[in-house]
Tab-separated table of C-alpha atoms and ligand atoms in Angstrom:
chain	number	residue	atom	x	y	z
A	1	MET	CA	55.326	151.516	97.460
A	2	ILE	CA	57.330	151.726	94.204
A	3	LYS	CA	55.576	150.138	91.239
A	4	ILE	CA	56.861	148.667	88.040
A	5	LYS	CA	54.812	149.657	84.986
A	6	LYS	CA	53.515	146.904	82.818
A	7	ASN	CA	54.324	146.574	79.002
A	8	ILE	CA	57.263	148.897	79.331
A	9	LEU	CA	60.814	147.470	79.476
A	10	LEU	CA	62.346	148.076	82.879
A	11	ILE	CA	65.281	149.751	81.218
A	12	ASP	CA	62.860	152.453	79.942
A	13	GLN	CA	61.190	153.160	83.305
A	14	HIS	CA	63.544	156.016	84.218
A	15	ASP	CA	63.065	159.815	84.133
A	16	ARG	CA	64.892	162.384	81.939
A	17	ASP	CA	67.990	162.118	84.091
A	18	GLY	CA	68.112	158.307	83.913
A	19	ILE	CA	66.748	157.885	87.369
A	20	TYR	CA	64.651	154.793	88.312
A	21	ALA	CA	61.890	155.032	90.930
A	22	LYS	CA	63.083	158.553	91.840
A	23	LYS	CA	66.145	157.191	93.591
A	24	PHE	CA	68.416	154.824	91.623
A	25	GLY	CA	70.602	155.198	88.641
A	26	GLY	CA	71.347	158.417	86.747
A	27	SER	CA	74.488	159.524	84.979
A	28	TYR	CA	76.904	161.126	87.425
A	29	VAL	CA	79.996	161.763	85.154
A	30	PRO	CA	82.586	164.434	84.757
A	31	GLU	CA	81.788	167.171	82.287
A	32	THR	CA	84.121	165.714	79.569
A	33	LEU	CA	81.892	162.599	79.329
A	34	LYS	CA	78.540	164.401	78.961
A	35	LYS	CA	78.819	164.742	75.208
A	36	PRO	CA	80.116	161.212	74.430
A	37	ILE	CA	77.380	159.802	76.665
A	38	GLU	CA	74.777	161.948	74.939
A	39	ASP	CA	76.034	160.730	71.496
A	40	LEU	CA	76.019	157.082	72.589
A	41	THR	CA	72.507	157.424	74.056
A	42	LYS	CA	71.193	159.008	70.794
A	43	LEU	CA	72.924	156.184	68.638
A	44	PHE	CA	71.611	153.372	70.805
A	45	GLN	CA	68.125	154.796	70.770
A	46	LYS	CA	68.191	154.882	67.041
A	47	LEU	CA	69.769	151.336	66.596
A	48	ARG	CA	67.564	149.520	69.001
A	49	TYR	CA	64.503	150.352	66.795
A	50	ASP	CA	66.371	149.898	63.492
A	51	LYS	CA	65.272	146.606	61.758
A	52	LYS	CA	68.510	146.128	60.005
A	53	PHE	CA	70.504	146.452	63.166
A	54	ILE	CA	68.226	144.004	64.990
A	55	GLU	CA	68.659	141.558	62.068
A	56	GLU	CA	72.434	141.918	62.357
A	57	ARG	CA	72.371	141.383	66.085
A	58	ASP	CA	70.213	138.337	65.715
A	59	TYR	CA	72.374	136.957	62.975
A	60	HIS	CA	75.441	137.111	65.314
A	61	PHE	CA	73.473	135.823	68.309
A	62	ASP	CA	72.473	132.740	66.185
A	63	ASN	CA	75.632	132.157	64.222
A	64	TYR	CA	78.416	133.497	66.448
A	65	ILE	CA	77.160	133.105	69.984
A	66	GLY	CA	75.207	129.930	69.055
A	67	ALA	CA	71.744	130.810	70.314
A	68	PRO	CA	69.725	129.288	71.782
A	69	THR	CA	71.570	127.871	74.789
A	70	PRO	CA	70.117	124.712	76.163
A	71	PHE	CA	67.299	124.428	78.725
A	72	ILE	CA	67.600	121.050	80.474
A	73	LYS	CA	66.137	119.245	83.437
A	74	LEU	CA	68.656	118.314	86.097
A	75	GLN	CA	67.037	114.809	86.653
A	76	ASN	CA	69.541	113.503	89.098
A	77	LEU	CA	69.752	116.607	91.195
A	78	THR	CA	65.993	116.746	91.329
A	79	LYS	CA	65.811	113.222	92.448
A	80	HIS	CA	68.514	113.741	95.025
A	81	LEU	CA	66.818	116.799	96.456
A	82	GLY	CA	63.412	115.172	96.483
A	83	GLY	CA	61.205	118.262	96.033
A	84	ALA	CA	60.766	120.804	93.370
A	85	GLN	CA	61.979	120.142	89.755
A	86	VAL	CA	65.371	121.687	89.131
A	87	TRP	CA	66.207	122.897	85.633
A	88	ALA	CA	69.029	124.790	84.172
A	89	LYS	CA	69.412	127.383	81.423
A	90	VAL	CA	72.886	126.408	80.252
A	91	VAL	CA	74.133	129.858	79.223
A	92	SER	CA	77.641	128.686	79.722
A	93	ASP	CA	77.276	126.872	76.441
A	94	ALA	CA	77.247	130.196	74.625
A	95	ASN	CA	80.448	130.920	72.668
A	96	GLY	CA	83.195	131.772	75.090
A	97	GLY	CA	81.397	130.113	78.113
A	98	ALA	CA	79.294	132.934	79.683
A	99	HIS	CA	76.527	135.456	79.175
A	100	LYS	CA	79.099	138.361	78.890
A	101	ILE	CA	79.260	137.597	75.164
A	102	TYR	CA	75.890	139.242	74.507
A	103	ASN	CA	76.893	142.683	75.923
A	104	ALA	CA	80.315	142.358	74.196
A	105	THR	CA	78.848	141.530	70.805
A	106	VAL	CA	76.183	144.273	70.960
A	107	HIS	CA	78.810	146.849	72.071
A	108	CYS	CA	81.249	146.007	69.298
A	109	LEU	CA	78.356	146.342	66.792
A	110	ILE	CA	77.575	149.795	68.223
A	111	ALA	CA	81.312	150.759	68.235
A	112	LYS	CA	81.398	149.908	64.549
A	113	LYS	CA	78.379	152.011	63.826
A	114	ALA	CA	79.910	154.903	65.796
A	115	GLY	CA	83.049	154.649	63.616
A	116	LYS	CA	85.219	153.786	66.602
A	117	LYS	CA	88.369	151.575	66.184
A	118	TYR	CA	89.132	150.935	69.845
A	119	VAL	CA	87.122	149.353	72.560
A	120	VAL	CA	87.964	149.456	76.271
A	121	GLY	CA	86.352	147.430	79.050
A	122	ASP	CA	86.542	146.258	82.654
A	123	THR	CA	86.539	142.703	83.894
A	124	GLY	CA	86.499	140.841	87.162
A	125	ALA	CA	86.011	137.104	86.573
A	126	GLY	CA	87.755	137.660	83.222
A	127	TYR	CA	84.673	136.731	81.186
A	128	ALA	CA	83.581	140.360	80.339
A	129	GLY	CA	87.251	140.839	79.170
A	130	LYS	CA	87.472	137.542	77.322
A	131	MET	CA	84.209	138.150	75.456
A	132	LEU	CA	85.283	141.675	74.529
A	133	SER	CA	88.535	140.481	73.247
A	134	MET	CA	86.648	137.762	71.175
A	135	ALA	CA	84.078	140.155	69.741
A	136	ALA	CA	86.694	142.886	69.056
A	137	LYS	CA	88.770	140.319	67.179
A	138	LYS	CA	85.817	139.304	65.236
A	139	PHE	CA	84.737	142.730	64.327
A	140	GLY	CA	88.280	144.130	63.697
A	141	LEU	CA	88.553	146.432	66.630
A	142	LYS	CA	91.569	146.958	68.977
A	143	CYS	CA	90.860	145.962	72.573
A	144	LYS	CA	92.126	147.058	75.983
A	145	VAL	CA	90.927	145.473	79.182
A	146	PHE	CA	91.344	146.742	82.774
A	147	MET	CA	91.541	143.999	85.332
A	148	GLY	CA	92.470	143.941	89.107
A	149	ALA	CA	95.875	142.443	89.816
A	150	LYS	CA	94.257	140.004	92.295
A	151	ASP	CA	91.797	138.832	89.697
A	152	ILE	CA	94.545	138.504	87.088
A	153	LYS	CA	96.144	135.946	89.365
A	154	ARG	CA	92.977	133.995	90.231
A	155	GLN	CA	91.382	133.836	86.808
A	156	LYS	CA	94.429	132.900	84.710
A	157	PRO	CA	92.466	130.796	82.060
A	158	ASN	CA	90.547	133.884	81.020
A	159	VAL	CA	93.563	136.094	81.102
A	160	ASP	CA	95.306	133.661	78.737
A	161	ALA	CA	92.256	133.750	76.410
A	162	MET	CA	92.370	137.549	76.277
A	163	LYS	CA	96.014	137.573	75.432
A	164	LYS	CA	95.482	134.928	72.739
A	165	ASN	CA	92.779	137.226	71.219
A	166	GLY	CA	95.310	140.016	71.137
A	167	ALA	CA	93.789	142.215	73.838
A	168	GLU	CA	96.032	144.446	75.963
A	169	ILE	CA	95.484	143.766	79.582
A	170	VAL	CA	96.065	146.639	82.010
A	171	PRO	CA	96.591	145.374	85.571
A	172	VAL	CA	95.018	147.581	88.297
A	173	TYR	CA	96.964	147.724	91.504
A	174	SER	CA	94.853	150.208	93.383
A	175	GLY	CA	92.345	149.516	96.161
A	176	SER	CA	91.391	145.841	96.592
A	177	GLN	CA	92.773	145.116	93.133
A	178	THR	CA	89.438	143.618	92.100
A	179	LEU	CA	86.455	144.522	89.761
A	180	VAL	CA	85.521	147.710	91.554
A	181	ASP	CA	89.029	149.075	90.939
A	182	ALA	CA	89.126	147.804	87.354
A	183	VAL	CA	85.770	149.653	86.527
A	184	SER	CA	87.102	152.845	88.169
A	185	GLU	CA	90.436	152.756	86.182
A	186	CYS	CA	88.612	151.890	83.036
A	187	MET	CA	86.221	154.850	83.389
A	188	ARG	CA	89.181	157.111	84.165
A	189	TYR	CA	90.865	155.904	80.979
A	190	TRP	CA	87.759	156.634	78.993
A	191	VAL	CA	87.626	160.290	80.273
A	192	ALA	CA	90.909	160.910	78.467
A	193	ASN	CA	90.238	158.676	75.343
A	194	CYS	CA	86.504	159.100	74.653
A	195	GLN	CA	87.005	160.615	71.258
A	196	SER	CA	88.756	157.537	69.819
A	197	THR	CA	87.476	154.761	72.067
A	198	HIS	CA	84.147	153.065	72.756
A	199	LEU	CA	83.612	152.104	76.444
A	200	VAL	CA	82.176	148.783	77.237
A	201	VAL	CA	80.978	148.500	80.824
A	202	GLY	CA	80.883	144.752	81.645
A	203	SER	CA	77.651	144.678	83.581
A	204	THR	CA	74.339	146.562	84.195
A	205	VAL	CA	76.209	149.183	86.116
A	206	GLY	CA	77.732	152.664	85.406
A	207	PRO	CA	76.069	155.681	83.791
A	208	ASN	CA	72.508	154.809	82.682
A	209	ILE	CA	73.218	154.240	79.034
A	210	PHE	CA	75.539	151.376	79.948
A	211	VAL	CA	72.988	149.812	82.214
A	212	LYS	CA	70.550	149.963	79.307
A	213	ILE	CA	72.769	148.575	76.628
A	214	CYS	CA	73.825	145.701	78.817
A	215	ALA	CA	70.364	144.648	80.066
A	216	TRP	CA	69.039	144.995	76.475
A	217	SER	CA	71.754	142.595	75.264
A	218	THR	CA	71.420	139.954	77.935
A	219	ALA	CA	67.617	139.876	77.534
A	220	GLN	CA	68.228	137.304	74.866
A	221	ILE	CA	68.567	134.770	77.657
A	222	SER	CA	64.928	135.185	78.815
A	223	ARG	CA	63.563	135.468	75.236
A	224	GLU	CA	64.963	132.044	74.604
A	225	LEU	CA	63.803	130.689	77.980
A	226	MET	CA	60.210	131.829	77.473
A	227	ILE	CA	60.002	129.867	74.177
A	228	GLN	CA	61.768	126.874	75.658
A	229	MET	CA	59.473	126.731	78.745
A	230	LYS	CA	56.394	127.079	76.474
A	231	ASN	CA	57.662	124.177	74.286
A	232	VAL	CA	58.445	121.921	77.266
A	233	PHE	CA	55.461	122.685	79.484
A	234	GLY	CA	52.900	123.925	76.929
A	235	ARG	CA	52.609	127.191	78.900
A	236	ILE	CA	54.511	129.029	81.682
A	237	PRO	CA	53.945	126.667	84.677
A	238	GLN	CA	51.863	127.762	87.646
A	239	ARG	CA	54.778	128.336	89.903
A	240	VAL	CA	58.294	129.018	88.725
A	241	LYS	CA	61.356	130.272	90.507
A	242	LEU	CA	64.079	131.882	88.388
A	243	ILE	CA	67.325	131.818	90.462
A	244	ASN	CA	70.351	133.766	89.394
A	245	CYS	CA	73.582	134.902	90.997
A	246	VAL	CA	74.010	138.649	91.162
A	247	GLY	CA	77.261	140.643	90.782
A	248	GLY	CA	76.519	143.759	88.852
A	249	GLY	CA	73.339	142.099	87.835
A	250	SER	CA	73.541	141.592	84.038
A	251	SER	CA	72.906	137.915	83.823
A	252	ALA	CA	69.944	138.100	86.324
A	253	MET	CA	68.396	140.965	84.336
A	254	GLY	CA	68.770	139.015	81.097
A	255	PHE	CA	67.241	135.899	82.770
A	256	TRP	CA	64.256	137.751	84.127
A	257	ASN	CA	63.409	140.394	81.602
A	258	GLU	CA	60.777	138.718	79.553
A	259	PHE	CA	59.009	137.483	82.665
A	260	MET	CA	58.744	140.850	84.275
A	261	ASP	CA	54.932	141.239	83.794
A	262	TYR	CA	54.074	137.881	85.276
A	263	SER	CA	52.751	137.959	88.785
A	264	PRO	CA	55.607	137.224	91.303
A	265	LYS	CA	53.349	134.462	92.672
A	266	GLN	CA	53.621	132.716	89.339
A	267	VAL	CA	57.169	133.631	88.272
A	268	GLU	CA	59.361	134.498	91.251
A	269	PHE	CA	62.760	136.109	90.841
A	270	VAL	CA	65.527	135.129	93.314
A	271	GLY	CA	68.881	136.874	93.197
A	272	VAL	CA	71.827	135.412	95.078
A	273	GLU	CA	74.670	137.698	96.089
A	274	ALA	CA	78.171	136.771	97.302
A	275	GLY	CA	78.304	136.290	101.089
A	276	GLY	CA	82.087	135.716	101.023
A	277	PRO	CA	83.848	133.349	103.452
A	278	THR	CA	81.518	132.162	106.323
A	279	ASN	CA	81.015	135.083	108.757
A	280	SER	CA	82.654	137.474	106.410
A	281	LYS	CA	82.242	141.159	107.219
A	282	HIS	CA	83.364	142.135	103.764
A	283	HIS	CA	80.642	140.370	101.867
A	284	ALA	CA	79.610	141.769	98.464
A	285	ALA	CA	75.946	141.566	99.141
A	286	PRO	CA	74.348	145.041	99.263
A	287	LEU	CA	70.733	143.957	98.598
A	288	SER	CA	70.554	141.151	101.101
A	289	ASN	CA	72.113	143.221	103.826
A	290	ASN	CA	70.177	146.448	103.505
A	291	ALA	CA	73.163	148.599	102.453
A	292	LYS	CA	72.524	152.332	102.096
A	293	ILE	CA	72.227	154.303	98.834
A	294	GLY	CA	75.399	155.823	97.474
A	295	ILE	CA	76.954	156.690	94.210
A	296	LEU	CA	79.443	154.272	92.598
A	297	HIS	CA	80.603	154.384	88.980
A	298	GLY	CA	78.353	157.195	87.879
A	299	SER	CA	75.015	155.900	89.320
A	300	LYS	CA	72.933	155.858	92.533
A	301	GLN	CA	72.491	152.416	94.088
A	302	TYR	CA	72.603	150.410	97.250
A	303	VAL	CA	76.268	150.000	97.871
A	304	MET	CA	78.498	148.657	100.631
A	305	GLN	CA	79.949	151.594	102.504
A	306	ASN	CA	81.302	152.634	105.827
A	307	LYS	CA	79.719	155.279	108.148
A	308	GLU	CA	81.446	158.072	106.241
A	309	GLY	CA	80.089	156.823	102.899
A	310	GLN	CA	83.394	155.459	101.701
A	311	ILE	CA	82.984	152.313	99.521
A	312	SER	CA	83.853	149.199	101.485
A	313	GLU	CA	86.218	146.509	100.377
A	314	THR	CA	84.530	143.150	99.669
A	315	GLU	CA	85.703	139.521	99.415
A	316	SER	CA	84.399	136.508	97.617
A	317	ILE	CA	85.687	133.364	96.138
A	318	SER	CA	84.020	134.390	92.888
A	319	SER	CA	85.668	137.407	91.195
A	320	GLY	CA	82.532	137.989	89.173
A	321	LEU	CA	80.399	138.604	92.242
A	322	ASP	CA	83.139	140.484	94.232
A	323	TYR	CA	81.704	143.995	93.785
A	324	PRO	CA	80.341	146.400	96.441
A	325	GLY	CA	77.597	147.867	94.312
A	326	ILE	CA	74.682	146.640	92.282
A	327	SER	CA	72.715	147.664	89.124
A	328	PRO	CA	70.020	150.458	89.775
A	329	LEU	CA	67.674	147.983	88.026
A	330	HIS	CA	68.041	145.470	90.812
A	331	CYS	CA	67.637	148.241	93.422
A	332	PHE	CA	64.394	149.049	91.669
A	333	LEU	CA	63.215	145.384	91.626
A	334	LYS	CA	64.084	145.039	95.229
A	335	ASP	CA	62.102	148.190	96.334
A	336	ALA	CA	59.205	147.159	94.191
A	337	LYS	CA	59.321	143.776	95.843
A	338	ARG	CA	59.373	142.108	92.369
A	339	ALA	CA	62.574	140.230	93.215
A	340	LYS	CA	63.977	138.683	96.400
A	341	TYR	CA	67.667	138.809	97.181
A	342	THR	CA	69.684	136.510	99.436
A	343	SER	CA	73.307	135.478	99.644
A	344	ALA	CA	75.483	132.293	99.719
A	345	THR	CA	78.784	131.923	101.266
A	346	ASP	CA	81.986	130.746	99.573
A	347	GLU	CA	81.696	127.432	101.253
A	348	GLU	CA	77.998	127.039	100.196
A	349	ALA	CA	78.869	127.856	96.636
A	350	LEU	CA	81.726	125.301	96.590
A	351	ALA	CA	79.419	122.630	98.065
A	352	ALA	CA	76.885	123.363	95.442
A	353	TYR	CA	79.522	123.204	92.696
A	354	GLN	CA	80.529	119.718	94.064
A	355	LEU	CA	77.008	118.382	94.248
A	356	VAL	CA	75.970	119.691	90.751
A	357	THR	CA	79.077	118.417	89.032
A	358	LYS	CA	78.893	115.071	90.843
A	359	LEU	CA	75.270	114.452	89.769
A	360	GLU	CA	74.977	116.259	86.440
A	361	ASP	CA	76.852	116.793	83.200
A	362	ILE	CA	77.270	120.482	83.643
A	363	SER	CA	80.053	122.504	85.283
A	364	PRO	CA	78.960	125.901	86.606
A	365	SER	CA	81.567	128.425	87.506
A	366	LEU	CA	81.676	129.755	91.130
A	367	GLU	CA	79.260	132.563	90.324
A	368	PRO	CA	76.302	130.440	89.274
A	369	SER	CA	77.276	127.938	91.932
A	370	HIS	CA	75.931	130.600	94.353
A	371	ALA	CA	72.535	130.283	92.603
A	372	PHE	CA	72.724	126.559	92.712
A	373	SER	CA	73.372	126.743	96.439
A	374	GLU	CA	69.987	128.579	96.836
A	375	ALA	CA	68.147	125.962	94.581
A	376	ILE	CA	69.626	123.201	96.713
A	377	LYS	CA	68.334	124.900	99.880
A	378	LEU	CA	64.868	125.528	98.445
A	379	ALA	CA	63.981	122.518	96.395
A	380	PRO	CA	63.546	119.905	99.158
A	381	LYS	CA	61.043	122.055	100.842
A	382	LEU	CA	58.831	122.471	97.713
A	383	LYS	CA	56.307	120.359	95.772
A	384	SER	CA	57.371	118.555	92.596
A	385	SER	CA	54.887	120.704	90.609
A	386	ILE	CA	57.195	123.710	91.257
A	387	VAL	CA	59.727	124.538	88.597
A	388	ILE	CA	63.025	125.907	89.691
A	389	VAL	CA	65.317	127.171	86.926
A	390	VAL	CA	68.896	128.188	87.552
A	391	ASN	CA	70.837	130.333	85.200
A	392	SER	CA	74.146	128.424	84.828
A	393	CYS	CA	75.696	131.462	83.386
A	394	GLY	CA	79.368	130.609	83.399
A	395	ASP	CA	81.669	127.615	82.870
A	396	SER	CA	83.949	126.456	85.715
A	397	LEU	CA	87.033	126.162	83.600
A	398	LYS	CA	88.104	129.700	84.569
A	399	ASP	CA	88.007	128.661	88.241
A	400	LYS	CA	89.990	125.436	87.843
A	401	PHE	CA	92.910	126.646	89.942
A	402	ILE	CA	90.735	127.953	92.759
A	403	ILE	CA	88.635	124.782	92.811
A	404	LYS	CA	91.739	122.527	92.779
A	405	LYS	CA	93.190	124.455	95.689
A	406	ARG	CA	90.013	124.324	97.726
A	407	LEU	CA	88.729	120.879	96.890
A	408	GLY	CA	91.934	119.095	96.111
A	409	SER	CA	91.069	118.362	92.474
A	410	TYR	CA	89.406	119.711	89.389
A	411	LYS	CA	87.898	117.589	86.583
A	412	ARG	CA	86.080	119.056	83.649
B	1	PLP	C1	80.034	133.626	84.985
B	1	PLP	C2	79.610	134.942	85.615
B	1	PLP	N1	78.466	134.929	86.255
B	1	PLP	C3	78.047	136.058	86.939
B	1	PLP	C4	78.858	137.186	86.973
B	1	PLP	C5	78.418	138.436	87.684
B	1	PLP	O1	78.043	139.487	86.893
B	1	PLP	P1	76.541	139.913	86.547
B	1	PLP	O2	75.765	139.959	87.863
B	1	PLP	O3	76.691	141.110	85.764
B	1	PLP	O4	75.977	138.822	85.700
B	1	PLP	C6	80.072	137.321	86.264
B	1	PLP	C7	80.864	138.408	86.208
B	1	PLP	O5	82.014	138.437	85.820
B	1	PLP	C8	80.458	136.022	85.584
B	1	PLP	O6	81.598	135.964	84.901
């Protein structure tokens, strides 16, 4: 049985090669990238323990991102479901509307320290790209974003935001024209431009250093939540369920990090993957469907693949979850039985979006709507002393055209 060590951050529980639990992660990159990755690893290792850098990061988290984001009780939803209490960490209130701002801000600060003038990143839902374009503009960096052509069409509001911020958007026409192809093209670009350009991987995926930087950045979410829960309840309640959608896994890692050493009986982690349209065979849910281990984007992980090991195409109403792989950190959590993973279909996510927006004054995007769907399934079966917290990690505005098409109208 794989064990998680206590008092050591999960991102530091890998071996010399960046492998977690002897089987996930690593850094499988072309020779050209070995040196830039080594340099970035050394720089990050220095900066993360540098008091001045932490002060700088916290200054921007507070005064640019607007930390802390609210932690609120969803009174009407709780009453409607008639069981466990349902709360939300409204991360969509962060500047830009989603958790991707933490990773983008930290990466731009690192890029400045590395003396780089250009940043390049991938995006699916457009939030990673939008946030990178915002942070790049703020810190005076030139920004390029790779995005699947299918996602460019379905996430227009975020595409417009990137353009407004002066980012160059490179449409990706290969493969399924979604996130997986955007990440591949972005990494390919970096191979040829790594001397001048800093790479920003938009989730806790990719070669190990990018997994670490991203999870380290989003951990702000659970740092805040820990304080907020203690303020509200006087302590961390006896039974808590932290429910988060999972694409690459960055918001879930950030939401859970501080609670890692609690017993799973007290603080349970539930990850919700994208089941795609009802009965889809192309779902983007490797953890809840026992996918096999493979290598994608430079790291070993459970990944949707065919018999020959070729990466499978996926489909989901939410671009942000439409990804065949998953962070090695989540593979580790799954095998250590620290987190449970399940999935929600497109239809379930839409229904959850409808119910939450009808009863409450928050408007989750389709990614966190997957997490709300699980909360809606669980709450009625549980006692009112149990506290469910959903990470409402993105704002629905980016999905307004999809929602209008599927449900007939969209109101913010
Ligand atoms: C709002 C939102 N939530 C969730 C995700 C999924 O990514 P991750 O699992 O890295 O948080 C995305 C990705 O674009 C997103 O935009």
